[in-house]
Tab-separated table of C-alpha atoms in Angstrom:
chain	number	residue	atom	x	y	z
A	1	MET	CA	0.000	0.000	0.000
A	2	SER	CA	1.262	3.428	-0.804
A	3	ARG	CA	-0.419	5.210	2.094
A	4	ARG	CA	1.312	5.030	5.462
A	5	ILE	CA	-1.016	4.208	8.335
A	6	ASP	CA	-0.524	5.418	11.904
A	7	LEU	CA	-1.014	2.207	13.839
A	8	PRO	CA	-3.252	2.721	16.887
A	9	GLY	CA	-2.428	1.600	20.407
A	10	THR	CA	-5.862	0.025	20.845
A	11	VAL	CA	-7.455	-2.135	18.165
A	12	PRO	CA	-10.811	-3.886	17.808
A	13	ILE	CA	-10.291	-7.628	17.878
A	14	PHE	CA	-11.895	-10.209	15.607
A	15	PRO	CA	-11.108	-13.685	17.057
A	16	LEU	CA	-11.709	-16.150	14.242
A	17	PRO	CA	-10.321	-19.717	14.424
A	18	GLY	CA	-8.381	-20.753	11.337
A	19	ALA	CA	-8.540	-17.320	9.669
A	20	LEU	CA	-5.020	-16.108	8.977
A	21	LEU	CA	-4.017	-12.607	7.888
A	22	LEU	CA	-0.393	-11.842	7.034
A	23	PRO	CA	1.351	-8.530	6.285
A	24	ARG	CA	0.892	-7.334	2.679
A	25	SER	CA	-1.735	-10.032	2.064
A	26	ARG	CA	-5.484	-9.696	1.508
A	27	LEU	CA	-8.190	-11.502	3.449
A	28	PRO	CA	-11.848	-11.456	2.333
A	29	LEU	CA	-14.382	-11.696	5.150
A	30	HIS	CA	-18.141	-12.046	5.411
A	31	ILE	CA	-19.422	-10.059	8.410
A	32	PHE	CA	-22.912	-10.842	9.731
A	33	GLU	CA	-22.861	-11.115	13.545
A	34	PRO	CA	-24.319	-7.956	15.149
A	35	ARG	CA	-21.274	-7.345	17.376
A	36	TYR	CA	-18.898	-7.504	14.412
A	37	LEU	CA	-21.180	-5.368	12.283
A	38	ALA	CA	-20.880	-2.787	15.064
A	39	MET	CA	-17.100	-3.245	15.076
A	40	LEU	CA	-16.953	-2.674	11.339
A	41	ASP	CA	-19.145	0.421	11.510
A	42	ASP	CA	-16.891	1.888	14.206
A	43	ALA	CA	-13.698	1.007	12.312
A	44	LEU	CA	-14.978	2.682	9.152
A	45	LYS	CA	-15.440	5.921	11.095
A	46	THR	CA	-11.684	6.111	11.817
A	47	ASP	CA	-8.866	7.176	9.498
A	48	ALA	CA	-6.920	3.953	10.093
A	49	ARG	CA	-9.855	1.570	9.412
A	50	VAL	CA	-7.948	-1.104	11.335
A	51	ILE	CA	-9.233	-4.447	12.610
A	52	GLY	CA	-7.048	-6.933	14.485
A	53	MET	CA	-7.370	-10.561	13.402
A	54	ILE	CA	-6.333	-13.066	16.052
A	55	GLN	CA	-6.692	-16.767	16.848
A	56	PRO	CA	-8.616	-17.824	19.954
A	57	ASP	CA	-6.459	-19.780	22.404
A	58	ARG	CA	-8.432	-22.520	24.143
A	59	LEU	CA	-5.616	-23.356	26.551
A	60	ALA	CA	-5.319	-19.740	27.696
A	61	ALA	CA	-9.079	-19.606	28.199
A	62	ARG	CA	-9.002	-22.731	30.397
A	63	GLU	CA	-6.211	-21.223	32.456
A	64	GLY	CA	-8.233	-18.097	33.133
A	65	GLY	CA	-6.590	-15.848	30.551
A	66	CYS	CA	-8.195	-13.700	27.888
A	67	GLY	CA	-8.626	-16.688	25.590
A	68	LEU	CA	-6.571	-15.148	22.801
A	69	HIS	CA	-3.164	-15.888	21.383
A	70	ARG	CA	-0.660	-13.172	22.182
A	71	ILE	CA	0.152	-12.344	18.558
A	72	GLY	CA	-2.284	-11.289	15.837
A	73	CYS	CA	-2.180	-9.247	12.643
A	74	ALA	CA	-3.893	-5.945	11.959
A	75	GLY	CA	-5.549	-5.269	8.656
A	76	ARG	CA	-6.894	-2.132	7.028
A	77	ILE	CA	-10.339	-2.284	5.462
A	78	THR	CA	-9.689	-1.597	1.785
A	79	GLN	CA	-12.942	-2.836	0.246
A	80	PHE	CA	-16.428	-3.275	1.590
A	81	SER	CA	-19.936	-3.675	0.313
A	82	GLU	CA	-23.244	-3.999	2.128
A	83	THR	CA	-25.910	-6.523	1.195
A	84	GLU	CA	-29.616	-5.736	1.193
A	85	ASP	CA	-30.066	-7.566	4.501
A	86	GLY	CA	-27.322	-5.587	6.271
A	87	ARG	CA	-24.361	-7.944	6.004
A	88	TYR	CA	-20.910	-6.803	4.872
A	89	MET	CA	-18.420	-8.288	2.454
A	90	ILE	CA	-15.024	-6.774	3.222
A	91	THR	CA	-11.356	-7.161	2.343
A	92	LEU	CA	-8.566	-6.590	4.858
A	93	PHE	CA	-5.061	-5.680	3.725
A	94	GLY	CA	-2.478	-6.964	6.224
A	95	LEU	CA	-0.465	-4.159	7.806
A	96	SER	CA	1.548	-5.532	10.708
A	97	ARG	CA	1.505	-8.147	13.410
A	98	PHE	CA	1.000	-7.027	16.977
A	99	ARG	CA	1.388	-8.380	20.479
A	100	VAL	CA	-1.579	-8.219	22.847
A	101	LEU	CA	-0.778	-6.335	26.050
A	102	HIS	CA	-4.176	-6.619	27.729
A	103	GLU	CA	-7.859	-6.499	26.943
A	104	VAL	CA	-9.645	-3.166	27.338
A	105	ASP	CA	-12.848	-2.969	29.343
A	106	GLY	CA	-15.543	-0.915	27.695
A	107	PHE	CA	-19.069	-0.688	26.418
A	108	THR	CA	-18.574	-1.962	22.902
A	109	PRO	CA	-20.210	-5.311	22.046
A	110	TYR	CA	-16.915	-6.462	20.498
A	111	ARG	CA	-13.550	-6.950	22.165
A	112	ARG	CA	-10.691	-4.444	22.091
A	113	CYS	CA	-7.068	-4.813	23.149
A	114	ASP	CA	-4.150	-2.555	23.869
A	115	VAL	CA	-1.346	-3.810	21.655
A	116	SER	CA	2.350	-3.336	20.983
A	117	TRP	CA	3.847	-3.162	17.485
A	118	ASP	CA	7.417	-3.504	18.756
A	119	GLY	CA	9.431	-6.261	17.131
A	120	PHE	CA	7.363	-6.301	13.945
A	121	GLU	CA	8.980	-3.364	12.143
A	122	ARG	CA	9.835	-5.643	9.199
A	123	ASP	CA	6.123	-6.076	8.511
A	124	LEU	CA	5.897	-2.427	7.474
A	125	GLY	CA	8.718	-2.707	4.957
A	126	GLY	CA	8.839	-3.979	1.401
A	127	THR	CA	8.177	-7.427	0.027
A	128	GLU	CA	10.383	-10.184	1.480
A	129	ALA	CA	12.328	-12.674	-0.617
A	130	ASP	CA	13.324	-16.227	0.300
A	131	GLU	CA	16.827	-16.747	-1.051
A	132	ALA	CA	16.877	-20.459	-0.162
A	133	PHE	CA	13.549	-21.220	-1.844
A	134	ASN	CA	13.631	-24.230	-4.182
A	135	ARG	CA	10.452	-23.396	-6.103
A	136	LYS	CA	10.534	-26.421	-8.417
A	137	ARG	CA	10.705	-28.926	-5.572
A	138	PHE	CA	8.158	-26.986	-3.575
A	139	LEU	CA	5.628	-27.014	-6.404
A	140	GLU	CA	6.190	-30.732	-7.005
A	141	THR	CA	5.319	-31.494	-3.396
A	142	LEU	CA	2.410	-29.056	-3.472
A	143	ASP	CA	1.111	-30.894	-6.550
A	144	ARG	CA	1.126	-34.162	-4.594
A	145	TYR	CA	-0.674	-32.471	-1.710
A	146	PHE	CA	-3.372	-31.068	-3.998
A	147	GLU	CA	-3.788	-34.412	-5.741
A	148	ALA	CA	-4.138	-36.235	-2.413
A	149	ARG	CA	-6.937	-33.860	-1.403
A	150	GLY	CA	-8.658	-33.597	-4.755
A	151	LEU	CA	-7.826	-29.896	-5.102
A	152	SER	CA	-7.171	-27.958	-8.284
A	153	ALA	CA	-4.867	-24.993	-8.807
A	154	ASP	CA	-3.913	-22.368	-11.351
A	155	TRP	CA	-0.356	-23.620	-11.762
A	156	ALA	CA	0.653	-20.848	-14.162
A	157	THR	CA	-0.213	-18.259	-11.522
A	158	LEU	CA	1.578	-20.212	-8.789
A	159	LYS	CA	4.735	-20.486	-10.905
A	160	ASP	CA	4.747	-16.755	-11.706
A	161	ALA	CA	3.929	-15.461	-8.199
A	162	ASP	CA	6.764	-13.898	-6.238
A	163	ASP	CA	8.082	-15.753	-3.190
A	164	GLU	CA	6.134	-13.818	-0.584
A	165	LEU	CA	2.828	-13.886	-2.430
A	166	LEU	CA	3.109	-17.619	-3.057
A	167	ILE	CA	4.122	-18.625	0.457
A	168	ASN	CA	1.777	-16.259	2.268
A	169	SER	CA	-1.214	-17.048	0.053
A	170	LEU	CA	-0.795	-20.783	0.609
A	171	SER	CA	-0.316	-20.241	4.343
A	172	MET	CA	-3.622	-18.387	4.456
A	173	LEU	CA	-5.630	-20.599	2.103
A	174	LEU	CA	-4.613	-24.177	2.926
A	175	GLU	CA	-6.635	-25.923	5.610
A	176	PHE	CA	-4.487	-26.405	8.697
A	177	GLU	CA	-5.366	-26.552	12.369
A	178	PRO	CA	-5.635	-23.158	14.135
A	179	GLU	CA	-2.437	-23.836	16.113
A	180	ASP	CA	-0.621	-24.509	12.835
A	181	LYS	CA	-1.981	-21.266	11.411
A	182	GLN	CA	-0.634	-19.507	14.496
A	183	ALA	CA	2.807	-20.980	13.885
A	184	LEU	CA	2.735	-19.661	10.327
A	185	LEU	CA	1.735	-16.219	11.604
A	186	GLU	CA	4.487	-16.083	14.210
A	187	ALA	CA	7.270	-17.169	11.829
A	188	PRO	CA	9.954	-14.453	12.142
A	189	SER	CA	10.852	-14.423	8.439
A	190	LEU	CA	9.529	-15.546	5.080
A	191	GLU	CA	12.103	-18.333	4.997
A	192	THR	CA	10.955	-19.614	8.394
A	193	ARG	CA	7.314	-19.430	7.284
A	194	ARG	CA	8.150	-21.416	4.158
A	195	GLU	CA	9.943	-24.052	6.253
A	196	THR	CA	6.921	-24.275	8.566
A	197	LEU	CA	4.575	-24.543	5.602
A	198	VAL	CA	6.682	-27.323	4.071
A	199	THR	CA	6.645	-29.223	7.364
A	200	LEU	CA	2.836	-29.000	7.549
A	201	ILE	CA	2.396	-30.116	3.939
A	202	GLU	CA	4.789	-33.045	4.365
A	203	TYR	CA	3.084	-34.063	7.607
A	204	ALA	CA	-0.273	-34.056	5.812
A	205	LEU	CA	1.190	-36.120	2.964
A	206	ARG	CA	2.598	-38.711	5.336
A	207	GLY	CA	-0.749	-38.944	7.057
A	208	GLY	CA	-2.394	-39.483	3.679
A	209	GLY	CA	0.091	-42.086	2.525
A	210	GLY	CA	2.334	-39.670	0.630
A	211	GLU	CA	6.062	-40.314	0.385
A	212	GLY	CA	9.137	-38.212	0.082
A	213	THR	CA	10.331	-35.010	1.667
A	214	MET	CA	11.109	-31.566	0.360
A	215	GLN	CA	14.347	-29.921	1.404
């Protein structure tokens, strides 16, 4: 995005299991619950138009915590449309990850958290590259994964996509457990995220009878 956003210290939180937003990526969402419709209306009234996507944490909830993972990713609302029955179709553009400091008490029907952006300065920079990425081998293993699950793909687009777009898009789109999605989110670099993604794909292939590993 060309416009620089002043990241707020308090963000509205949308806890959605399995929904992953990454910096410089786009996430379409269908908003229909009244509390999140209110959240969206309030966000659209601000200059930043920021919503924080985060994974619920069942273990933290059982231990008496806020029930959220400590790290999420903020997105700016870049597209939205309203249906005749009052629902919203929106697109979030990933800005930066954040660390939850604490939940804010208030009168909004949705949750809000004070957050820190420290340690995620790289998210606000340019596109990352993965110098160690073996694209040919990666796509061969991805082909086996898609075949095992009966999925189709636009292989021409996958082959032409830059490293970050390819790795981040697959991290967001492929069906992994919420804890696995969290691991992909928290990866400190694109290379680490790619290694995590490869591990998850190979684990799924082994579970489905697939053979071979991808270095």
